[in-house]
Short mmCIF file of C-alpha atoms and ligand atoms in Angstrom, two decimals:
data_model
loop_
_atom_site.label_atom_id
_atom_site.label_comp_id
_atom_site.label_asym_id
_atom_site.label_seq_id
_atom_site.Cartn_x
_atom_site.Cartn_y
_atom_site.Cartn_z
CA UNK A 15 5.46 -7.87 38.11
CA UNK A 16 8.08 -6.32 35.62
CA UNK A 17 8.06 -6.00 31.63
CA UNK A 18 7.49 -9.09 30.63
CA UNK A 19 5.54 -10.67 32.84
CA UNK A 20 2.84 -8.05 32.02
CA UNK A 21 3.14 -7.47 28.35
CA UNK A 22 2.74 -11.69 29.32
CA UNK A 23 -0.35 -11.54 30.54
CA UNK A 24 -1.72 -8.99 27.62
CA UNK A 25 -1.08 -11.46 24.67
CA UNK A 26 -3.36 -14.14 27.01
CA UNK A 27 -5.84 -11.16 27.65
CA UNK A 28 -5.88 -10.48 24.06
CA UNK A 29 -4.74 -13.16 21.47
CA UNK A 30 -6.33 -16.66 21.52
CA UNK A 31 -3.26 -19.47 21.85
CA UNK A 32 -3.31 -22.48 20.30
CA UNK A 33 -1.66 -25.26 21.86
CA UNK A 34 -2.63 -29.35 23.17
CA UNK A 35 0.17 -30.67 25.34
CA UNK A 36 3.84 -29.34 26.33
CA UNK A 37 3.65 -27.44 22.72
CA UNK A 38 1.36 -23.72 22.00
CA UNK A 39 2.03 -21.21 19.27
CA UNK A 40 2.09 -17.44 19.69
CA UNK A 41 1.99 -15.14 17.78
CA UNK A 42 4.86 -11.87 17.19
CA UNK A 43 3.66 -8.48 18.57
CA UNK A 44 5.47 -7.70 16.12
CA UNK A 45 2.94 -10.04 13.18
CA UNK A 46 5.77 -11.58 12.50
CA UNK A 47 4.98 -14.83 12.66
CA UNK A 48 4.27 -17.29 15.38
CA UNK A 49 6.64 -19.03 18.05
CA UNK A 50 6.66 -22.19 19.71
CA UNK A 51 6.21 -21.87 23.31
CA UNK A 52 7.37 -25.82 25.17
CA UNK A 53 5.20 -25.47 28.99
CA UNK A 54 7.31 -28.09 30.48
CA UNK A 55 10.47 -27.33 29.05
CA UNK A 56 9.89 -23.63 30.36
CA UNK A 57 11.37 -22.58 26.04
CA UNK A 58 10.63 -20.49 23.22
CA UNK A 59 12.12 -20.03 19.71
CA UNK A 60 11.12 -16.32 19.89
CA UNK A 61 15.11 -14.44 19.71
CA UNK A 62 14.50 -12.49 23.03
CA UNK A 63 14.21 -16.24 24.78
CA UNK A 64 17.53 -17.51 22.26
CA UNK A 65 19.18 -14.09 23.38
CA UNK A 66 18.23 -14.94 27.40
CA UNK A 67 17.79 -18.14 27.72
CA UNK A 68 14.80 -16.57 29.90
CA UNK A 69 11.66 -16.57 30.54
CA UNK A 70 9.80 -14.13 28.42
CA UNK A 71 6.60 -12.82 27.96
CA UNK A 72 5.95 -15.85 25.44
CA UNK A 73 6.34 -17.86 28.08
CA UNK A 74 4.33 -15.84 30.22
CA UNK A 75 1.15 -15.48 28.03
CA UNK A 76 1.23 -19.38 27.41
CA UNK A 77 1.12 -19.81 31.79
CA UNK A 78 -2.05 -17.69 32.29
CA UNK A 79 -3.63 -19.29 29.71
CA UNK A 80 -2.79 -22.84 30.48
CA UNK A 81 -3.85 -21.61 34.31
CA UNK A 82 -7.32 -20.45 32.63
CA UNK A 83 -8.65 -22.42 30.90
CA UNK A 84 -8.99 -24.85 34.27
CA UNK A 85 -11.44 -22.29 35.19
CA UNK A 86 -12.80 -21.89 32.31
CA UNK A 87 -15.96 -23.80 30.11
CA UNK A 88 -14.72 -23.46 26.74
CA UNK A 89 -16.49 -21.15 24.76
CA UNK A 90 -16.75 -17.94 25.27
CA UNK A 91 -15.12 -16.00 28.27
CA UNK A 92 -14.30 -12.34 29.30
CA UNK A 93 -11.10 -11.86 31.64
CA UNK A 94 -10.25 -8.30 33.56
CA UNK A 95 -7.73 -7.33 34.64
CA UNK A 96 -7.40 -4.52 36.38
CA UNK A 97 -4.03 -3.65 37.44
CA UNK A 98 -2.29 -3.48 34.12
CA UNK A 99 -4.93 -4.29 31.08
CA UNK A 100 -7.73 -1.84 32.06
CA UNK A 101 -9.37 -2.77 28.95
CA UNK A 102 -12.01 -5.09 29.61
CA UNK A 103 -11.59 -8.41 26.57
CA UNK A 104 -13.84 -10.43 25.24
CA UNK A 105 -12.37 -13.32 24.24
CA UNK A 106 -13.83 -15.88 20.75
CA UNK A 107 -12.75 -19.55 21.98
CA UNK A 108 -15.19 -21.47 18.88
CA UNK A 109 -13.33 -20.95 16.01
CA UNK A 110 -9.91 -22.82 17.68
CA UNK A 111 -11.72 -24.93 19.84
CA UNK A 112 -13.57 -26.10 16.24
CA UNK A 113 -10.32 -26.58 14.49
CA UNK A 114 -8.96 -28.86 16.91
CA UNK A 115 -12.37 -31.28 17.44
CA UNK A 116 -12.49 -31.08 13.93
CA UNK A 117 -9.02 -31.51 12.52
CA UNK A 118 -8.96 -35.43 12.71
CA UNK A 119 -12.18 -35.40 10.10
CA UNK A 120 -10.91 -32.32 8.05
CA UNK A 121 -7.32 -34.11 7.73
CA UNK A 122 -8.75 -37.08 6.09
CA UNK A 123 -10.95 -34.99 3.48
CA UNK A 124 -8.46 -32.10 2.82
CA UNK A 125 -5.84 -35.30 2.33
CA UNK A 126 -8.33 -37.24 -0.02
CA UNK A 127 -8.85 -34.45 -1.89
CA UNK A 128 -4.72 -33.59 -2.63
CA UNK A 129 -4.69 -37.52 -2.88
CA UNK A 130 -7.35 -37.97 -5.76
CA UNK A 131 -5.04 -35.48 -8.72
CA UNK A 132 -2.18 -37.60 -8.31
CA UNK A 133 -3.22 -39.07 -11.23
CA UNK A 134 -1.30 -42.99 -11.90
CA UNK A 135 2.30 -44.30 -12.74
CA UNK A 136 2.17 -46.34 -14.67
CA UNK A 137 2.45 -50.48 -13.20
CA UNK A 138 5.34 -51.50 -13.07
CA UNK A 139 5.37 -55.62 -15.20
CA UNK A 140 4.41 -58.13 -11.79
CA UNK A 141 3.13 -56.11 -9.33
CA UNK A 142 -0.41 -56.12 -8.44
CA UNK A 143 -1.13 -53.08 -5.91
CA UNK A 144 -3.55 -50.95 -4.97
CA UNK A 145 -4.25 -47.38 -6.17
CA UNK A 146 -1.51 -45.02 -6.14
CA UNK A 147 -3.57 -42.16 -4.03
CA UNK A 148 -4.97 -45.15 -2.27
CA UNK A 149 -1.14 -45.91 -0.90
CA UNK A 150 -0.25 -42.58 -0.56
CA UNK A 151 -3.18 -41.22 1.62
CA UNK A 152 -2.11 -44.28 3.88
CA UNK A 153 1.08 -43.43 4.05
CA UNK A 154 -0.14 -40.16 5.43
CA UNK A 155 -2.88 -40.92 7.44
CA UNK A 156 -0.11 -43.06 9.28
CA UNK A 157 1.87 -40.68 10.17
CA UNK A 158 -0.65 -38.53 11.44
CA UNK A 159 -1.96 -40.67 12.99
CA UNK A 160 0.84 -41.54 15.12
CA UNK A 161 -0.88 -44.86 16.96
CA UNK A 162 -0.44 -48.59 17.67
CA UNK A 163 -0.86 -50.75 14.32
CA UNK A 164 -4.65 -51.74 15.68
CA UNK A 165 -6.55 -48.54 16.74
CA UNK A 166 -5.13 -47.39 13.61
CA UNK A 167 -6.96 -49.48 11.09
CA UNK A 168 -9.55 -48.82 12.95
CA UNK A 169 -9.03 -45.35 12.36
CA UNK A 170 -8.30 -46.16 7.99
CA UNK A 171 -11.83 -48.63 7.78
CA UNK A 172 -13.34 -45.86 9.24
CA UNK A 173 -11.40 -43.11 6.24
CA UNK A 174 -12.81 -46.45 3.72
CA UNK A 175 -16.35 -46.07 5.07
CA UNK A 176 -16.27 -41.87 4.04
CA UNK A 177 -14.91 -42.85 0.43
CA UNK A 178 -11.11 -41.55 0.94
CA UNK A 179 -9.36 -44.65 -0.24
CA UNK A 180 -11.64 -46.95 -2.51
CA UNK A 181 -9.81 -50.48 -0.68
CA UNK A 182 -8.44 -51.30 2.66
CA UNK A 183 -3.85 -52.01 2.37
CA UNK A 184 -3.35 -54.49 5.10
CA UNK A 185 -1.65 -53.04 7.82
CA UNK A 186 2.20 -54.65 7.34
CA UNK A 187 2.19 -53.25 3.02
CA UNK A 188 1.44 -50.12 4.42
CA UNK A 189 5.56 -50.29 5.13
CA UNK A 190 5.91 -51.20 2.22
CA UNK A 191 4.84 -48.72 1.11
CA UNK A 192 7.02 -46.24 2.39
CA UNK A 193 9.89 -48.38 0.57
CA UNK A 194 8.97 -47.66 -3.00
CA UNK A 195 11.19 -44.71 -4.58
CA UNK A 196 8.27 -44.41 -6.63
CA UNK A 197 6.24 -42.59 -3.67
CA UNK A 198 8.93 -39.45 -2.93
CA UNK A 199 8.80 -37.00 -6.11
CA UNK A 200 5.13 -37.26 -5.53
CA UNK A 201 5.14 -36.14 -1.55
CA UNK A 202 6.98 -33.55 -2.91
CA UNK A 203 4.34 -32.28 -5.49
CA UNK A 204 1.69 -33.08 -2.94
CA UNK A 205 3.52 -31.41 -0.39
CA UNK A 206 4.70 -27.74 -3.22
CA UNK A 207 0.22 -28.46 -3.62
CA UNK A 208 -0.86 -28.16 -0.39
CA UNK A 209 0.97 -25.16 0.03
CA UNK A 210 -1.22 -23.21 -2.84
CA UNK A 211 -4.53 -22.52 -0.99
CA UNK A 212 -2.18 -19.84 0.77
CA UNK A 213 -1.24 -17.59 -2.20
CA UNK A 214 -2.55 -14.88 -1.23
CA UNK A 215 -1.45 -14.73 2.79
CA UNK A 216 2.23 -15.34 2.59
CA UNK A 217 5.12 -13.05 0.69
CA UNK A 218 7.76 -13.40 3.63
CA UNK A 219 9.28 -16.91 4.21
CA UNK A 220 12.93 -18.80 5.70
CA UNK A 221 14.74 -21.43 5.05
CA UNK A 222 16.78 -23.96 6.52
CA UNK A 223 17.27 -27.17 7.20
CA UNK A 224 17.23 -29.68 10.34
CA UNK A 225 17.60 -34.15 10.99
CA UNK A 226 15.65 -36.54 11.50
CA UNK A 227 16.77 -40.08 12.78
CA UNK A 228 16.31 -43.34 13.41
CA UNK A 229 17.76 -43.17 17.35
CA UNK A 230 14.86 -41.54 18.98
CA UNK A 231 16.69 -39.91 22.12
CA UNK A 232 19.39 -38.31 19.49
CA UNK A 233 18.94 -35.52 18.64
CA UNK A 234 19.74 -33.03 15.34
CA UNK A 235 20.98 -30.02 17.18
CA UNK A 236 23.07 -31.88 19.94
CA UNK A 237 24.28 -34.00 17.07
CA UNK A 238 25.22 -30.65 14.84
CA UNK A 239 26.40 -28.92 18.20
CA UNK A 240 27.74 -31.06 20.57
CA UNK A 241 28.73 -34.40 19.72
CA UNK A 242 29.98 -35.00 16.05
CA UNK A 243 30.00 -38.50 16.66
CA UNK A 244 26.74 -39.36 16.63
CA UNK A 245 25.95 -38.09 12.84
CA UNK A 246 28.39 -41.05 12.51
CA UNK A 247 27.10 -43.26 14.88
CA UNK A 248 23.44 -42.52 13.77
CA UNK A 249 21.05 -43.12 10.36
CA UNK A 250 19.98 -39.97 9.38
CA UNK A 251 17.91 -37.80 7.15
CA UNK A 252 18.04 -33.74 6.76
CA UNK A 253 15.51 -32.06 5.74
CA UNK A 254 16.29 -28.57 3.73
CA UNK A 255 13.38 -26.77 3.22
CA UNK A 256 11.54 -23.31 3.29
CA UNK A 257 8.49 -21.56 4.94
CA UNK A 258 6.30 -18.83 5.07
CA UNK A 259 5.81 -16.88 8.07
CA UNK A 260 2.79 -16.36 8.68
CA UNK A 261 1.15 -19.50 9.02
CA UNK A 262 4.64 -21.54 8.80
CA UNK A 263 3.06 -23.93 5.83
CA UNK A 264 6.23 -25.22 3.70
CA UNK A 265 6.24 -24.24 0.09
CA UNK A 266 9.52 -26.77 -1.08
CA UNK A 267 11.22 -28.73 0.43
CA UNK A 268 14.53 -31.23 -0.58
CA UNK A 269 15.88 -34.26 1.65
CA UNK A 270 19.48 -34.99 1.28
CA UNK A 271 21.83 -37.36 3.49
CA UNK A 272 23.48 -36.51 7.16
CA UNK A 273 26.61 -34.08 6.08
CA UNK A 274 25.47 -32.46 3.30
CA UNK A 275 26.06 -28.84 2.74
CA UNK A 276 23.34 -26.09 3.54
CA UNK A 277 23.34 -24.02 1.20
CA UNK A 278 23.67 -25.66 -2.29
CA UNK A 279 19.05 -26.36 -1.38
CA UNK A 280 18.94 -22.29 -1.27
CA UNK A 281 18.41 -21.52 -5.46
CA UNK A 282 15.91 -24.82 -5.53
CA UNK A 283 13.38 -24.40 -2.67
CA UNK A 284 13.27 -20.22 -3.91
CA UNK A 285 13.15 -20.53 -7.09
CA UNK A 286 9.78 -23.45 -6.43
CA UNK A 287 8.16 -21.28 -4.10
CA UNK A 288 8.68 -18.33 -6.64
CA UNK A 289 6.95 -20.24 -9.06
CA UNK A 290 3.30 -20.22 -7.28
CA UNK A 291 4.34 -16.73 -4.29
CA UNK A 292 4.94 -13.93 -5.07
CA UNK A 293 7.86 -13.52 -2.22
CA UNK A 294 9.12 -10.29 -0.52
CA UNK A 295 11.74 -11.02 1.54
CA UNK A 296 13.20 -14.42 2.00
CA UNK A 297 15.48 -14.61 5.50
CA UNK A 298 17.51 -17.50 6.51
CA UNK A 299 20.94 -17.53 9.12
CA UNK A 300 24.58 -16.91 8.06
CA UNK A 301 25.48 -20.64 6.68
CA UNK A 302 23.73 -19.36 2.91
CA UNK A 303 25.74 -16.16 3.01
CA UNK A 304 26.89 -16.35 -1.14
CA UNK A 305 26.97 -14.06 -3.61
CA UNK A 306 24.59 -16.39 -5.99
CA UNK A 307 21.79 -16.96 -3.00
CA UNK A 308 21.26 -13.43 -2.83
CA UNK A 309 21.46 -13.56 -6.57
CA UNK A 310 18.66 -15.94 -5.90
CA UNK A 311 16.23 -13.74 -4.46
CA UNK A 312 16.88 -10.60 -5.92
CA UNK A 313 16.29 -12.12 -9.09
CA UNK A 314 12.81 -12.78 -8.89
CA UNK A 315 12.11 -9.37 -6.83
CA UNK A 316 12.08 -10.25 -3.38
CA UNK A 317 15.21 -8.66 -0.70
CA UNK A 318 17.10 -11.29 1.29
CA UNK A 319 17.83 -11.20 4.98
CA UNK A 320 20.83 -13.30 5.19
CA UNK A 321 23.88 -11.70 7.79
CA UNK A 322 26.75 -10.98 6.61
CA UNK A 323 30.23 -12.94 8.31
CA UNK A 324 32.13 -10.96 10.55
CA UNK A 325 34.73 -11.46 7.65
CA UNK A 326 32.76 -10.69 4.81
CA UNK A 327 33.62 -7.59 4.00
CA UNK A 328 37.28 -8.30 3.59
CA UNK A 329 35.42 -11.63 1.64
CA UNK A 330 34.37 -9.36 -1.18
CA UNK A 331 37.46 -7.81 -1.90
CA UNK A 332 39.16 -5.05 -0.28
CA UNK A 333 42.34 -4.70 -2.34
CA UNK A 334 41.66 -3.60 -6.61
CA UNK A 335 43.80 -6.78 -7.47
CA UNK A 336 41.64 -9.12 -6.17
CA UNK A 337 38.57 -7.45 -7.95
CA UNK A 338 39.75 -7.02 -11.33
CA UNK A 339 40.45 -11.31 -11.17
CA UNK A 340 36.75 -11.63 -10.69
CA UNK A 341 35.24 -9.46 -13.47
CA UNK A 342 37.16 -11.82 -15.39
CA UNK A 343 34.10 -13.94 -14.67
CA UNK A 344 31.92 -12.00 -15.96
CA UNK A 345 28.91 -13.37 -13.39
CA UNK A 346 31.75 -12.08 -10.98
CA UNK A 347 31.53 -8.82 -11.66
CA UNK A 348 27.70 -9.01 -10.89
CA UNK A 349 27.96 -10.78 -7.98
CA UNK A 350 29.81 -8.79 -6.35
CA UNK A 351 28.83 -5.83 -7.26
CA UNK A 352 24.99 -7.45 -5.11
CA UNK A 353 26.71 -8.34 -2.62
CA UNK A 354 28.51 -5.25 -2.31
CA UNK A 355 25.35 -3.12 -2.36
CA UNK A 356 24.17 -5.55 0.32
CA UNK A 357 26.74 -5.83 2.72
CA UNK A 358 26.54 -1.77 2.69
CA UNK A 359 22.66 -2.04 3.33
CA UNK A 360 22.86 -3.97 5.50
CA UNK A 361 25.73 -2.00 7.69
CA UNK A 362 24.36 1.02 7.91
CA UNK A 363 20.61 -0.51 8.86
CA UNK A 364 21.24 -3.04 11.14
CA UNK A 365 18.90 -2.38 13.41
CA UNK A 366 15.96 -2.64 10.84
CA UNK A 367 17.68 -5.79 9.79
CA UNK A 368 17.59 -7.57 12.58
CA UNK A 369 14.01 -6.65 12.97
CA UNK A 370 13.57 -8.04 9.55
CA UNK A 371 16.11 -11.14 9.98
CA UNK A 372 13.58 -11.72 13.29
CA UNK A 373 11.41 -13.40 11.10
CA UNK A 374 13.33 -16.97 10.46
CA UNK A 375 13.05 -17.49 13.33
CA UNK A 376 9.58 -18.79 12.40
CA UNK A 377 11.42 -21.73 10.39
CA UNK A 378 12.72 -22.99 14.18
CA UNK A 379 8.96 -23.50 14.46
CA UNK A 380 8.55 -24.87 11.95
CA UNK A 381 10.55 -27.88 12.44
CA UNK A 382 9.25 -27.73 16.49
CA UNK A 383 5.97 -28.41 14.84
CA UNK A 384 5.70 -31.16 12.97
CA UNK A 385 8.35 -32.60 15.11
CA UNK A 386 6.55 -32.41 18.16
CA UNK A 387 3.20 -33.32 16.73
CA UNK A 388 4.45 -36.25 14.35
CA UNK A 389 7.65 -36.96 16.17
CA UNK A 390 11.91 -36.55 15.39
CA UNK A 391 12.66 -39.82 15.04
CA UNK A 392 11.56 -42.21 11.73
CA UNK A 393 11.41 -45.99 11.67
CA UNK A 394 14.02 -47.77 10.62
CA UNK A 395 13.18 -51.22 11.00
CA UNK A 396 12.19 -52.67 7.69
CA UNK A 397 14.46 -56.43 6.62
CA UNK A 398 15.20 -55.04 3.21
CA UNK A 399 17.84 -53.65 2.19
CA UNK A 400 19.93 -50.38 2.71
CA UNK A 401 18.62 -48.30 -0.55
CA UNK A 402 14.70 -49.67 0.26
CA UNK A 403 15.54 -49.03 4.08
CA UNK A 404 16.94 -44.97 3.05
CA UNK A 405 13.98 -44.58 0.59
CA UNK A 406 10.99 -45.37 3.39
CA UNK A 407 13.07 -42.99 6.07
CA UNK A 408 12.54 -39.98 3.18
CA UNK A 409 9.70 -41.08 1.50
CA UNK A 410 8.24 -40.93 6.39
CA UNK A 411 10.05 -37.69 6.64
CA UNK A 412 8.33 -35.99 3.16
CA UNK A 413 5.07 -37.70 4.99
CA UNK A 414 5.74 -35.43 8.43
CA UNK A 415 6.03 -32.32 6.55
CA UNK A 416 2.86 -33.17 3.79
CA UNK A 417 0.19 -33.93 8.04
CA UNK A 418 2.47 -29.93 8.79
CA UNK A 419 0.63 -28.99 6.34
CA UNK A 420 -2.48 -30.42 6.49
CA UNK A 421 -2.65 -28.90 9.70
CA UNK A 422 -1.48 -25.28 8.83
CA UNK A 423 -4.51 -24.85 5.75
CA UNK A 424 -7.29 -26.95 9.18
CA UNK A 425 -5.53 -24.07 10.95
CA UNK A 426 -6.20 -20.99 8.06
CA UNK A 427 -9.51 -22.53 7.47
CA UNK A 428 -10.58 -21.08 11.05
CA UNK A 429 -8.36 -18.65 11.55
CA UNK A 430 -8.32 -16.77 7.70
CA UNK A 431 -10.66 -18.55 6.53
CA UNK A 432 -9.20 -19.50 3.71
CA UNK A 433 -11.78 -22.99 1.71
CA UNK A 434 -8.44 -24.52 0.44
CA UNK A 435 -8.94 -26.01 -3.04
CA UNK A 436 -6.88 -28.15 -4.37
CA UNK A 437 -5.19 -29.33 -8.77
CA UNK A 438 -7.19 -25.62 -9.57
CA UNK A 439 -6.29 -25.78 -12.73
CA UNK A 440 -6.44 -29.48 -13.67
CA UNK A 441 -10.18 -29.50 -12.41
CA UNK A 442 -12.55 -29.12 -15.68
ZN1 ZN B 508 9.88 -15.66 23.76
#
């Protein structure tokens, strides 16, 4: 048994792992959030796997857990490993099981609580429709359920019986609601609102982007890095998000077309998050490196962890002449000083920098959670105009993010004893 196997066994013995089918969440041993392990593909989102492309301790931990669960009664169990783990650990499963068993009910309750706070936008003339909160509830619940028409309608009738919606929409009209651009800002607002119960938990954040396509067989990473033709050939929606590294909750999101650069979205995401959270760290990959982005994080009294490119030393200007021309712009002087400061700081504290920077992998975990649970493709079939199809795709992508956030809250209710309440200041 090698060191990774041994550590995997320790993790399996001491931690309750959350997972279903092939997707498992394994907490980082250094307390830096969670990694996603794909049990079938034997892949992990941790830096160790990324570097070696070989079985890491998290994959071993999942394998031990799966093996063990087949002989488990699902309630309480005792794991004794005399060879490597000399202690006997007693593990409590009820909390995790309760989260899974009750997820659908909890999901509807939380979604309803969120929707009832949004109010009614001014009705457009002529087109009678359902109350706005019913529309958003139905659209999100459809994305969450991932089941086909008839089964979803019985879920929706159930939701009406429980009082989560006031009227039952017909199945086809749910898809028409996705085409309504009025939905987009409300979905973004709900994503933000749904992150607020975790303000006391999250202080470190990570930023990244990923694409959702209309074709389920084309994957973003494949298209972006290996086959740019796929970017041209398919419809894509690019989701830019920032998430908390402990619970993977998304605190702000922006949508763009497929070719938009990542860096310009950084400031908006960080600023929105700073309105609700006390930020300590923000990490992002080198695509986000700019003096302005570093400054944005520092302005919020947080520490940026964005790696410098190999040629960064030259970029900040070694010749005095170059720096002086920048100084003429006034603002550049300050940015340039921060840039230099950061560059040297990272250079002299590299191993420490890497430790903190590894929290960034949690944003990849977040995308992985969203895509594996709610699908990485978007519906493309609509008989209407191109612009409406695009709106429908944007809204569907936002619904996936909102569904993810609600699931993060449910997990936090059971793991961290959080009691989510929304619209705190609005309700008297
Ligand atoms: Zn791993």
